[in-house]
Amino acid sequence: MKRILSLFLTLAMSMAVLTACGTGGASVSTAANAGSGGAASGDSGYDTLHITAAHGAAESTTVHKAWLKFKELVEAGSGGAVTVDIYPNQQMGGDSECIASCQQGNLTMDSPSTSPLAAFDPTMNTFETPFLFSDRDTVYSVLDSDAGQEVLDSLEASGLKGLGYFENGFRELTCNKEINSLADLKGLKIRVMENDVQMAMWKAMGANPTPMAFGDIYTALQQKTVDAQENPLELINNTKFYEVQDHVYMTNHIYTAYVVFMNLDTWNSLNSKTQDLIQDCVKQATDYQRGICKQAEQDCMDAINASGSSKVYEVSDDLHNEMVQACSSVYDMVKKLAGNDITEKIYAAAGFNG
Ligand code: TK8
């Protein structure tokens, strides 16, 4: 059903673009015309651009609120020359489909997790390092560092302009059995993101991981195709995974960022005034989300605990140490996939000895 809807939306958008451009240009952007004096830039000096943006999370999440903030700021800042339509909840397809759509110019902007993006740009694998970050302040300082910018810039080789990082969050394990030691993970059928490092780390911990798109998780848990999954509290709550899982363990085994990007041709067709505004609005939306996500996470924890279907538990230091130890076997893989140089820079910025 979602596929059909997404196909319909894509078709509807393409029609709208063709009508708007009148040139048959394939890009969603009308900016190419604007640059060559075709579409009105107006008195404001901003290019005319209609942005279609997609992401995979529910409308109640802070990443959706960040997108709404971006829309509000960029539309107001450009005096209406730049407009934004946001499609949440995998309406435009799963992460991998949306990344490909953005590369092809059928979507203007997207914000997938780093993990599925790594199949398009292996540099992203630096962020798949388990236990790389222990707190949000370190996360933000690394994402905002020169090394964080270098990872964003690497997207250009894939036809994408990296603009910033929204937050998905620290990931927690959910399952129906009690987990007290690493031995309890043995053979656990767990859904993981479509990423080689994620697969390897769960195997290293003794589990039996299956890669799967985000949109298929709830049904897979319900039908017991898998017994467990892992995601940040916001998604566990807002996608209602707690309804079909008894326990949430605060493993914090990885921090996932959402990477915000634009189709590179569209970006390159914009004048610098428009580019600067878009970049600045992504930055402001990022700051806005950072200001609300900690409280949102707490609220999600409270909601899960109050649900009567699931409870949130801290993990013991012993279990944490066992997990860290087992996962250390994937650091070499990360360096090989992402590149040693950039990985060393990210590790240094994070104060991490991988
Ligand atoms: C949303 C996904 C999600 C991710 C996952 O489309 O797949 O588990 O955490 O946020 O990107």
Coordinates of C-alpha atoms and ligand atoms in Angstrom, one line a residue:
M1 CA 0.0 0.0 0.0
K2 CA 2.8 2.4 1.0
R3 CA 4.7 1.5 -2.2
I4 CA 1.7 2.4 -4.3
L5 CA 1.2 5.6 -2.5
S6 CA 4.8 6.5 -2.9
L7 CA 4.7 5.7 -6.6
F8 CA 1.7 7.8 -7.0
L9 CA 3.3 10.7 -5.1
T10 CA 6.4 10.4 -7.2
L11 CA 4.4 10.4 -10.4
A12 CA 2.3 13.4 -9.2
M13 CA 5.4 15.3 -8.4
S14 CA 7.1 14.6 -11.7
M15 CA 4.0 15.8 -13.4
A16 CA 4.0 19.0 -11.3
V17 CA 7.7 19.5 -12.1
L18 CA 7.2 19.0 -15.8
T19 CA 4.3 21.5 -15.8
A20 CA 6.3 24.0 -13.7
C21 CA 9.4 23.8 -15.7
G22 CA 7.8 23.4 -19.1
T23 CA 11.2 22.2 -20.3
G24 CA 11.0 18.5 -19.5
G25 CA 14.0 18.9 -17.2
A26 CA 14.1 15.9 -14.8
S27 CA 15.0 17.7 -11.6
V28 CA 12.4 18.7 -9.1
S29 CA 14.2 22.0 -8.8
T30 CA 13.2 24.9 -10.9
A31 CA 16.4 26.6 -9.9
A32 CA 18.2 25.8 -13.1
N33 CA 15.7 28.0 -14.8
A34 CA 16.1 30.6 -12.2
G35 CA 19.8 30.7 -12.6
S36 CA 19.5 31.3 -16.3
G37 CA 16.9 34.0 -15.8
G38 CA 14.0 31.7 -16.5
A39 CA 12.0 31.4 -13.3
A40 CA 11.5 34.5 -11.3
S41 CA 14.1 35.1 -8.6
G42 CA 11.9 38.0 -7.6
D43 CA 13.4 41.1 -5.9
S44 CA 14.7 39.1 -3.0
G45 CA 17.6 37.7 -5.0
Y46 CA 16.7 34.1 -4.0
D47 CA 16.2 31.4 -6.6
T48 CA 12.8 29.9 -6.9
L49 CA 13.0 26.3 -5.6
H50 CA 10.4 23.8 -4.6
I51 CA 11.9 21.3 -2.3
T52 CA 10.4 17.8 -1.8
A53 CA 11.9 16.3 1.3
A54 CA 11.5 12.8 2.7
H55 CA 12.4 11.0 5.9
G56 CA 11.5 7.7 7.5
A57 CA 10.3 8.6 11.0
A58 CA 6.8 9.3 12.4
E59 CA 5.4 12.9 12.5
S60 CA 5.6 12.9 16.3
T61 CA 9.4 12.6 16.3
T62 CA 11.9 15.4 16.8
V63 CA 13.4 14.8 13.4
H64 CA 10.1 15.6 11.8
K65 CA 9.9 18.8 14.0
A66 CA 13.4 19.7 12.8
W67 CA 12.2 19.4 9.2
L68 CA 9.1 21.6 10.0
K69 CA 11.5 24.1 11.5
F70 CA 13.6 24.0 8.4
K71 CA 10.5 24.6 6.2
E72 CA 9.3 27.5 8.3
L73 CA 12.7 29.2 8.3
V74 CA 13.6 28.8 4.7
E75 CA 10.2 29.8 3.4
A76 CA 10.1 32.9 5.6
G77 CA 13.8 33.7 5.0
S78 CA 13.4 33.5 1.2
G79 CA 10.2 35.5 1.2
G80 CA 8.4 32.5 -0.3
A81 CA 10.9 31.9 -3.2
V82 CA 11.9 28.6 -1.6
T83 CA 9.0 26.3 -0.6
V84 CA 9.2 22.9 1.1
D85 CA 6.9 19.8 1.2
I86 CA 7.9 17.2 3.7
Y87 CA 7.0 13.5 3.3
P88 CA 7.5 11.6 6.6
N89 CA 7.0 8.0 7.6
Q90 CA 8.5 6.3 4.5
Q91 CA 5.7 7.7 2.4
M92 CA 8.4 8.0 -0.4
G93 CA 9.8 4.6 0.3
G94 CA 12.4 3.2 2.7
D95 CA 15.8 4.8 3.4
S96 CA 17.6 3.1 0.5
E97 CA 14.9 4.0 -2.0
C98 CA 14.8 7.6 -0.9
I99 CA 18.6 8.0 -1.1
A100 CA 18.5 6.7 -4.7
S101 CA 15.5 9.0 -5.5
C102 CA 17.5 12.0 -4.2
Q103 CA 20.5 11.0 -6.3
Q104 CA 18.3 10.8 -9.4
G105 CA 16.7 14.2 -8.6
N106 CA 13.2 12.8 -8.0
L107 CA 13.5 14.0 -4.4
T108 CA 15.2 17.2 -3.6
M109 CA 16.3 16.5 0.0
D110 CA 16.4 13.5 2.4
S111 CA 17.6 12.6 5.9
P112 CA 18.3 8.9 6.2
S113 CA 20.3 7.3 9.0
T114 CA 24.1 7.0 8.3
S115 CA 23.8 3.2 8.2
P116 CA 21.8 2.6 5.0
L117 CA 23.6 5.6 3.5
A118 CA 26.9 3.8 3.9
A119 CA 25.9 1.5 1.0
F120 CA 26.1 4.6 -1.2
D121 CA 29.0 6.3 0.5
P122 CA 31.2 4.0 2.5
T123 CA 32.8 6.9 4.4
M124 CA 29.5 6.9 6.5
N125 CA 30.7 3.6 8.1
T126 CA 33.0 5.7 10.4
F127 CA 29.8 6.4 12.4
E128 CA 28.8 2.7 12.5
T129 CA 31.6 2.2 15.1
P130 CA 30.0 0.6 18.2
F131 CA 30.4 2.5 21.5
L132 CA 32.2 5.4 19.7
F133 CA 30.2 8.0 21.7
S134 CA 29.3 7.9 25.3
D135 CA 27.4 11.2 25.5
R136 CA 25.6 13.7 23.4
D137 CA 28.1 16.6 24.0
T138 CA 30.9 14.5 22.4
V139 CA 28.5 13.5 19.5
Y140 CA 27.7 17.1 18.7
S141 CA 31.3 18.3 18.9
V142 CA 32.4 15.5 16.5
L143 CA 29.6 16.1 14.1
D144 CA 30.4 19.8 14.1
S145 CA 34.1 19.3 13.7
D146 CA 36.2 19.5 10.5
A147 CA 36.2 15.7 10.4
G148 CA 32.4 15.7 10.6
Q149 CA 32.3 18.2 7.8
E150 CA 34.7 16.0 5.8
V151 CA 32.3 13.1 6.1
L152 CA 29.5 15.3 4.8
D153 CA 31.6 16.5 1.9
S154 CA 32.3 12.9 0.9
L155 CA 28.7 12.7 -0.3
E156 CA 29.5 14.8 -3.3
A157 CA 31.1 11.7 -4.9
S158 CA 27.6 10.2 -4.8
G159 CA 25.8 13.1 -6.3
L160 CA 24.6 14.5 -3.0
K161 CA 25.4 17.7 -1.1
G162 CA 25.7 17.0 2.6
L163 CA 24.2 19.9 4.6
G164 CA 24.2 18.7 8.2
Y165 CA 23.2 16.1 10.8
F166 CA 19.8 15.8 12.4
E167 CA 19.5 13.4 15.4
N168 CA 18.2 9.9 15.4
G169 CA 19.9 9.1 18.7
F170 CA 21.5 6.5 20.9
R171 CA 20.2 3.0 20.1
E172 CA 18.7 0.6 22.6
L173 CA 17.9 -3.1 22.4
T174 CA 14.3 -4.3 22.6
C175 CA 13.4 -8.0 22.9
N176 CA 11.0 -10.4 24.8
K177 CA 13.6 -12.3 26.8
E178 CA 15.7 -11.0 29.8
I179 CA 19.2 -10.0 28.9
N180 CA 21.6 -10.1 31.8
S181 CA 24.9 -11.1 30.2
L182 CA 26.3 -11.4 26.7
A183 CA 25.5 -15.1 26.8
D184 CA 21.8 -14.2 26.7
L185 CA 22.2 -12.6 23.3
K186 CA 23.3 -16.0 21.9
G187 CA 21.2 -16.8 18.8
L188 CA 18.8 -13.9 19.4
K189 CA 17.1 -13.2 16.1
I190 CA 17.5 -9.4 15.8
R191 CA 16.5 -7.0 13.0
V192 CA 19.4 -4.7 12.2
M193 CA 19.8 -1.8 9.7
E194 CA 21.0 -2.6 6.2
N195 CA 24.7 -2.1 7.0
D196 CA 27.6 -4.5 7.0
V197 CA 29.1 -3.2 10.2
Q198 CA 25.8 -3.5 12.0
M199 CA 25.6 -7.1 10.9
A200 CA 29.1 -7.9 12.0
M201 CA 28.8 -6.3 15.4
W202 CA 25.7 -8.3 16.3
K203 CA 27.3 -11.5 15.0
A204 CA 30.3 -10.6 17.2
M205 CA 28.0 -10.4 20.2
G206 CA 26.6 -13.9 19.4
A207 CA 23.2 -12.8 18.0
N208 CA 21.6 -13.8 14.8
P209 CA 21.1 -10.5 12.9
T210 CA 18.8 -10.0 9.8
P211 CA 19.0 -6.8 7.8
M212 CA 15.6 -5.3 7.1
A213 CA 14.1 -1.9 6.1
F214 CA 12.7 0.1 9.0
G215 CA 9.1 -0.1 7.7
D216 CA 9.0 -3.8 8.0
I217 CA 10.1 -4.0 11.6
Y218 CA 6.7 -3.8 13.4
T219 CA 5.2 -6.7 11.4
A220 CA 8.3 -8.8 11.7
L221 CA 8.3 -8.5 15.5
Q222 CA 4.5 -9.1 15.6
Q223 CA 4.8 -12.2 13.4
K224 CA 8.0 -13.3 15.2
T225 CA 10.1 -13.4 12.1
V226 CA 12.6 -11.7 14.4
D227 CA 12.6 -11.6 18.2
A228 CA 14.4 -8.3 18.7
Q229 CA 15.3 -5.0 17.2
E230 CA 17.3 -1.9 18.2
N231 CA 16.5 1.8 17.8
P232 CA 16.5 5.0 19.8
L233 CA 13.8 5.5 22.4
E234 CA 12.0 8.1 20.2
L235 CA 11.4 5.5 17.5
I236 CA 10.7 2.6 19.9
N237 CA 7.9 4.8 21.3
N238 CA 6.7 6.6 18.2
T239 CA 6.6 3.6 16.0
K240 CA 5.1 1.6 18.8
F241 CA 7.6 -1.2 18.9
Y242 CA 7.0 -1.4 22.7
E243 CA 3.6 -2.9 21.9
V244 CA 5.3 -6.0 20.6
Q245 CA 8.4 -6.1 22.8
D246 CA 8.5 -6.7 26.5
H247 CA 11.9 -5.2 27.4
V248 CA 13.9 -2.2 26.4
Y249 CA 17.6 -2.3 27.4
M250 CA 19.5 1.0 27.5
T251 CA 22.5 -0.5 25.7
N252 CA 23.5 2.8 24.0
H253 CA 25.6 0.6 21.7
I254 CA 25.7 3.2 18.9
Y255 CA 24.6 6.7 18.1
T256 CA 22.9 7.1 14.8
A257 CA 22.8 10.5 13.1
Y258 CA 20.4 11.4 10.3
V259 CA 22.4 13.0 7.4
V260 CA 20.6 15.9 5.7
F261 CA 21.4 16.3 2.1
M262 CA 20.3 17.7 -1.3
N263 CA 20.6 16.4 -4.8
L264 CA 24.0 17.8 -5.9
D265 CA 22.8 19.1 -9.4
T266 CA 20.0 21.0 -7.7
W267 CA 22.4 22.5 -5.2
N268 CA 24.9 23.5 -7.8
S269 CA 22.2 25.2 -9.8
L270 CA 21.4 27.6 -7.0
N271 CA 22.9 31.1 -6.5
S272 CA 25.1 31.5 -3.5
K273 CA 22.6 33.6 -1.6
T274 CA 20.1 30.7 -1.8
Q275 CA 22.7 28.2 -0.9
D276 CA 23.7 30.2 2.2
L277 CA 20.1 30.5 3.3
I278 CA 19.5 26.8 2.9
Q279 CA 22.7 25.9 4.8
D280 CA 21.9 28.3 7.5
C281 CA 18.3 27.0 7.9
V282 CA 19.6 23.4 8.2
K283 CA 22.0 24.6 10.9
Q284 CA 19.2 26.4 12.8
A285 CA 16.9 23.4 12.5
T286 CA 19.7 21.2 13.8
D287 CA 20.2 23.5 16.9
Y288 CA 16.4 23.5 17.4
Q289 CA 16.2 19.7 17.4
R290 CA 19.2 19.4 19.8
G291 CA 17.3 21.7 22.1
I292 CA 14.3 19.4 22.3
C293 CA 15.5 15.8 21.8
K294 CA 16.8 15.1 25.3
Q295 CA 13.4 15.9 26.8
A296 CA 11.6 14.0 24.0
E297 CA 13.8 11.0 24.8
Q298 CA 12.8 11.2 28.5
D299 CA 9.1 11.6 27.6
C300 CA 9.4 8.5 25.4
M301 CA 11.0 6.5 28.2
D302 CA 8.2 7.5 30.6
A303 CA 5.6 6.7 28.0
I304 CA 7.0 3.2 27.4
N305 CA 7.2 2.5 31.1
A306 CA 3.6 3.7 31.5
S307 CA 2.4 1.7 28.6
G308 CA 1.9 -1.5 30.5
S309 CA 3.4 -3.5 27.6
S310 CA 7.1 -2.9 28.0
K311 CA 9.7 -1.6 30.5
V312 CA 13.0 0.2 30.2
Y313 CA 16.0 -1.2 32.0
E314 CA 19.6 0.1 32.5
V315 CA 22.3 -2.5 31.7
S316 CA 24.9 -3.6 34.2
D317 CA 28.5 -2.4 33.9
D318 CA 29.4 -6.1 33.4
L319 CA 27.1 -6.5 30.4
H320 CA 28.2 -3.2 29.0
N321 CA 31.9 -4.2 29.2
E322 CA 31.2 -7.6 27.6
M323 CA 29.4 -5.8 24.7
V324 CA 32.2 -3.3 24.2
Q325 CA 34.8 -6.1 24.3
A326 CA 33.0 -8.3 21.7
C327 CA 32.3 -5.3 19.4
S328 CA 35.9 -4.2 19.4
S329 CA 36.5 -6.9 16.7
V330 CA 34.7 -4.7 14.1
Y331 CA 36.9 -1.6 14.3
D332 CA 39.3 -2.9 11.6
M333 CA 36.3 -3.5 9.4
V334 CA 35.1 0.1 9.9
K335 CA 38.6 1.5 9.0
K336 CA 38.8 -0.7 5.9
L337 CA 35.3 0.2 4.7
A338 CA 35.3 3.9 5.6
G339 CA 38.9 4.7 5.0
N340 CA 41.6 4.7 7.7
D341 CA 42.4 8.4 7.4
I342 CA 38.9 9.8 8.0
T343 CA 38.2 7.1 10.7
E344 CA 41.3 8.1 12.6
K345 CA 40.2 11.8 12.4
I346 CA 36.7 11.0 13.7
Y347 CA 38.1 8.8 16.5
A348 CA 40.6 11.5 17.5
A349 CA 37.8 14.1 17.6
A350 CA 35.7 11.7 19.7
G351 CA 38.7 10.9 22.0
F352 CA 38.1 7.3 21.2
N353 CA 40.8 4.6 21.1
G354 CA 39.5 2.3 18.4
Ligands
TK8_1 C1 14.0 5.7 9.5 C2 15.3 4.8 9.8 C3 15.4 4.6 11.2 C4 16.6 3.7 11.6 C5 16.4 2.2 11.4 O1 13.7 5.6 8.2 O2 16.2 1.8 10.2 O3 16.3 1.5 12.4 O4 16.9 4.0 12.9 O5 15.6 5.8 11.8 O6 16.4 5.5 9.3

